[in-house]
Short mmCIF file of C-alpha atoms in Angstrom, two decimals:
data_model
loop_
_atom_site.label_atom_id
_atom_site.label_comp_id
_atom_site.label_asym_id
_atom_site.label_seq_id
_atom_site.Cartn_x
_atom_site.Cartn_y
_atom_site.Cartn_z
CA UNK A 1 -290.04 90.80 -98.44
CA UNK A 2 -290.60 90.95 -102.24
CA UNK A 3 -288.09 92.73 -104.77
CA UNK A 4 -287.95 95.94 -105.11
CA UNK A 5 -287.12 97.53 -108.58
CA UNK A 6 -285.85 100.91 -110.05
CA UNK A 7 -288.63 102.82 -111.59
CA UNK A 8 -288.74 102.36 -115.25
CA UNK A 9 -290.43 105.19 -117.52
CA UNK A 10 -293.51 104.21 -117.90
CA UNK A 11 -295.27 103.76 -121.34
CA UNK A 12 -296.56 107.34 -121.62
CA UNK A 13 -293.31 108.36 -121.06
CA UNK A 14 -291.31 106.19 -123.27
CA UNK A 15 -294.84 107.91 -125.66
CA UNK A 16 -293.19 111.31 -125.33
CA UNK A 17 -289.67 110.19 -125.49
CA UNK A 18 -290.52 109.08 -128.97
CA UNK A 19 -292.20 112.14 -130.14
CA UNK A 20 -289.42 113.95 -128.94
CA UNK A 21 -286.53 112.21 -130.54
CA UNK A 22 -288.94 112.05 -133.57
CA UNK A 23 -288.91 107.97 -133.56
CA UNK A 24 -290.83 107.25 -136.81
CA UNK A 25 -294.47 105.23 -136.75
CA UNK A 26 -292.77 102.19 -137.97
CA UNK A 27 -290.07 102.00 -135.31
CA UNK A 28 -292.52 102.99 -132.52
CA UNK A 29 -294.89 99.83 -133.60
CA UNK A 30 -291.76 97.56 -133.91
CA UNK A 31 -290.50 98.99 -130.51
CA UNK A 32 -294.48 97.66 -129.15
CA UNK A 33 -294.14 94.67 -130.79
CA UNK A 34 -290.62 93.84 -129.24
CA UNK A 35 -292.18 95.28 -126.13
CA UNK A 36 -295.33 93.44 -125.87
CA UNK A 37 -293.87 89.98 -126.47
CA UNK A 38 -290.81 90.29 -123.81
CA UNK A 39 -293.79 91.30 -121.72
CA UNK A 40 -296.07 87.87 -122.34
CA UNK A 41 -292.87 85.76 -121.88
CA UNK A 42 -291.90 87.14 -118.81
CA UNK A 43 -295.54 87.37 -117.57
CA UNK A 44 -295.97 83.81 -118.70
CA UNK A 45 -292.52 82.77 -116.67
CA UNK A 46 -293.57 84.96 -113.59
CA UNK A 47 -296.74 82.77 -113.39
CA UNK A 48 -294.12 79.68 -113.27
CA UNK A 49 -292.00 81.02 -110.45
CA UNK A 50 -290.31 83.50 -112.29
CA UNK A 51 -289.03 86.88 -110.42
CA UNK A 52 -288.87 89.36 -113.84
CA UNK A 53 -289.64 92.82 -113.57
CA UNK A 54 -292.12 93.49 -116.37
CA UNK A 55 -291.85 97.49 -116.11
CA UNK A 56 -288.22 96.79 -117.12
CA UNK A 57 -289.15 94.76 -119.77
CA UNK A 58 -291.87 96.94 -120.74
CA UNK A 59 -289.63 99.99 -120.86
CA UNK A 60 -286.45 98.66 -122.31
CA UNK A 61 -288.39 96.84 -125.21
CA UNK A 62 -290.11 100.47 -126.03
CA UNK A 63 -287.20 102.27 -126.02
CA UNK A 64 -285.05 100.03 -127.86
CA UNK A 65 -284.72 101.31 -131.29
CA UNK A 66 -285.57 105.09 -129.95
CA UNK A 67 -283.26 106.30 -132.62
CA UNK A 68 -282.56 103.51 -134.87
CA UNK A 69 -282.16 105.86 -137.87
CA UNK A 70 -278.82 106.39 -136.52
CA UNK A 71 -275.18 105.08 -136.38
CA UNK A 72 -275.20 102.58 -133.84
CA UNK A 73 -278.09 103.19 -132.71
CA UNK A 74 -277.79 100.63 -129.70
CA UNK A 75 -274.87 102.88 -128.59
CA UNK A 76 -276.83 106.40 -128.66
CA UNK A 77 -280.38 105.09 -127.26
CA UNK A 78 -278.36 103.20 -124.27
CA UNK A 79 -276.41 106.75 -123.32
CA UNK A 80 -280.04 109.12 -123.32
CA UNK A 81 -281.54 106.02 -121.30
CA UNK A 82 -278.38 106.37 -119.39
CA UNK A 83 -278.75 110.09 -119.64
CA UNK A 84 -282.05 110.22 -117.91
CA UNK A 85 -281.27 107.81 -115.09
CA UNK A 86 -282.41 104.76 -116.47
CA UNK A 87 -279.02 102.77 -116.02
CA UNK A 88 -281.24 99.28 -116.50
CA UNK A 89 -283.03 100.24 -119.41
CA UNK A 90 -279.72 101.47 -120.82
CA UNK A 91 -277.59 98.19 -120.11
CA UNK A 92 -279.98 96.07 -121.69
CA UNK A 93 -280.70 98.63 -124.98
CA UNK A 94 -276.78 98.98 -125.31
CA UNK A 95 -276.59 95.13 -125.87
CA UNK A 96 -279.81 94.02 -127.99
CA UNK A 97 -278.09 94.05 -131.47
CA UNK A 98 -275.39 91.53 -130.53
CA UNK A 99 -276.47 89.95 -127.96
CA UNK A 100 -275.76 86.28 -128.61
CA UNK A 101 -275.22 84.48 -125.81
CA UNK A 102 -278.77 83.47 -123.93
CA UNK A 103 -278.92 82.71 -120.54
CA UNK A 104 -280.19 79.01 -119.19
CA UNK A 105 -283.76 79.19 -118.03
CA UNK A 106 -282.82 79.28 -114.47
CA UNK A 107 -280.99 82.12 -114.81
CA UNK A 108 -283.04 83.67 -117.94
CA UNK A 109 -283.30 87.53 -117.38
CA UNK A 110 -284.82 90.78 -118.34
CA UNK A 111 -282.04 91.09 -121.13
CA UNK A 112 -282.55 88.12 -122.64
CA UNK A 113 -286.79 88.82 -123.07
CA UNK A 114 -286.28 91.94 -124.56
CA UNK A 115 -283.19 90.19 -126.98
CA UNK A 116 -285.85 87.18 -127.62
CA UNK A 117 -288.76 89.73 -128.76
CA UNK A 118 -286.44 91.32 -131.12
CA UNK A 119 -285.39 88.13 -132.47
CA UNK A 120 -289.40 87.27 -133.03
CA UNK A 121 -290.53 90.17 -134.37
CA UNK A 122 -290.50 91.57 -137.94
CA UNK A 123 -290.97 95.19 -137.64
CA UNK A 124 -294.84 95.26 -135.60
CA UNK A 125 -295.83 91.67 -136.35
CA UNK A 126 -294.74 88.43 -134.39
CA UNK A 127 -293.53 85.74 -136.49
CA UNK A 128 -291.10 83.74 -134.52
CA UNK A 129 -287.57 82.20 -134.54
CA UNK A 130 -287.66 80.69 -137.67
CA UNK A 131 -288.88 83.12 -140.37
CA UNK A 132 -287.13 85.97 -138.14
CA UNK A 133 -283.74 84.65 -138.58
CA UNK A 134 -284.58 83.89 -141.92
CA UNK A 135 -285.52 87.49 -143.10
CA UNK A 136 -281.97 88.57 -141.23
CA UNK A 137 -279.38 85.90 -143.50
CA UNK A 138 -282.19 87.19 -146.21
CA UNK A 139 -280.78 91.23 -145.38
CA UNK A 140 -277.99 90.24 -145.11
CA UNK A 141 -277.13 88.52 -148.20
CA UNK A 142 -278.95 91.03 -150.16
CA UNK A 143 -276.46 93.62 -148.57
CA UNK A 144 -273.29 91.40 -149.91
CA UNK A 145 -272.44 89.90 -146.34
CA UNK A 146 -272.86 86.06 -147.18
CA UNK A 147 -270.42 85.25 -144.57
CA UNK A 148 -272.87 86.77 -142.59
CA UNK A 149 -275.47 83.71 -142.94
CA UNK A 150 -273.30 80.94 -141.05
CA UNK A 151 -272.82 82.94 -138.19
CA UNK A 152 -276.48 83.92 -138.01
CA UNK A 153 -277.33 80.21 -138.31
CA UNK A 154 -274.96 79.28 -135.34
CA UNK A 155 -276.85 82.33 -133.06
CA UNK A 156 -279.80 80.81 -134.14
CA UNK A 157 -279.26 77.71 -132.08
CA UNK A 158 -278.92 79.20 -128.92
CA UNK A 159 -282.32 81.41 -129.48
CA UNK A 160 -284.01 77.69 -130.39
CA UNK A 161 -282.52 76.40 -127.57
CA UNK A 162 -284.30 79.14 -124.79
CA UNK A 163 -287.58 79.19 -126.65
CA UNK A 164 -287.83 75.18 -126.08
CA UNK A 165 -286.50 75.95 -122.39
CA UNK A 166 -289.23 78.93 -121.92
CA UNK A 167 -291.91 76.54 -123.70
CA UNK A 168 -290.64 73.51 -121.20
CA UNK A 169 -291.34 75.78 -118.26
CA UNK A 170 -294.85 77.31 -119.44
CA UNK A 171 -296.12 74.28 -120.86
CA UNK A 172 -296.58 76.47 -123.72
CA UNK A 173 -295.60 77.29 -127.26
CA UNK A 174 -294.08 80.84 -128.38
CA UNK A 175 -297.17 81.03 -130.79
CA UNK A 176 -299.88 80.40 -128.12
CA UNK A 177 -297.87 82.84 -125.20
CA UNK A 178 -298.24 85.35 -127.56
CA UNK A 179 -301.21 84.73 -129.68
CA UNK A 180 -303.32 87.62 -128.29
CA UNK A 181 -300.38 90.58 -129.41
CA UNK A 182 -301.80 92.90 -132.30
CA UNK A 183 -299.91 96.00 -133.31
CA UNK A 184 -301.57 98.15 -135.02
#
């Protein structure tokens, strides 16, 4: 007998959840960027033996930044998911700004897709590890935080570290898994 999951929203839904907590263009393109590469990672590990549940991934990675124009916005977005009776979506959104610690490919999880894509993406556009974690020491010494940078670097790591795993697996690269994603 296969898995069975929660239902998620689904992406009309997580549509209208946006218009009505008035999530701006930007944020809703960044949220289907995040969205659609969790989704080709996880699709691209399912096809590997992998047991993900894509409508979670789907659905946490839209809602994500729902209402990242506020204070702690991770906090707020996971208690409406939570609100609405999404407790999965909510659990993952609550964690996605500082989550650090990446699970081992055997054990990778939902979480850690929709934590990856956000540490890809640069607001709608995928442009991986590298340049992503670059652009946040960049913020954040431009915001007086220098200390900031050395910690970043160390997180790094551990994001390096999956992406080899996930490419090990797949028998392919971050850049050719999601080659095909255009947000628009």
């Amino acid at each position: 007998m296969g898995t069975v999951f929660e239902k998620h929203p689904t992406i009309e839904q997580c549509r209208e959840l946006w218009n009505e907590y008035d999530t701006p263009m930007h944020i809703r393109k960044h949220c289907m960027a995040v969205a659609a590469v969790a989704y080709a990672i996880g699709r691209e590990l399912n096809m590997h033996g992998g047991k993900l549940d894509l409508d979670l991934i789907m659905a946490a990675g839209l809602t994500h930044d729902l209402v990242r124009l506020r204070d702690r916005h991770d906090l707020e977005c996971a208690k409406i998911m939570s609100n609405l009776g999404y407790a999965q979506e909510a659990a993952i959104i609550q964690v996605h700004m500082m989550y650090s610690s990446f699970s081992p490919i055997s054990f990778i999880n939902e979480t850690d897709l929709v934590c990856l894509g956000d540490r890809c993406v640069i607001e709608h556009e995928y442009v991986g590890v590298e340049k992503r974690y670059q652009y946040i020491i960049d913020k954040a010494m431009r915001n007086g935080h220098p200390e900031a940078a050395a910690k970043v670097g160390e997180l790094k790591h551990d994001v390096i570290r999956l992406v080899g795993e996930i490419e090990e697996v797949t028998g392919k690269t971050m850049d050719e898994i999601t080659k095909d994603i255009v947000i628009e």
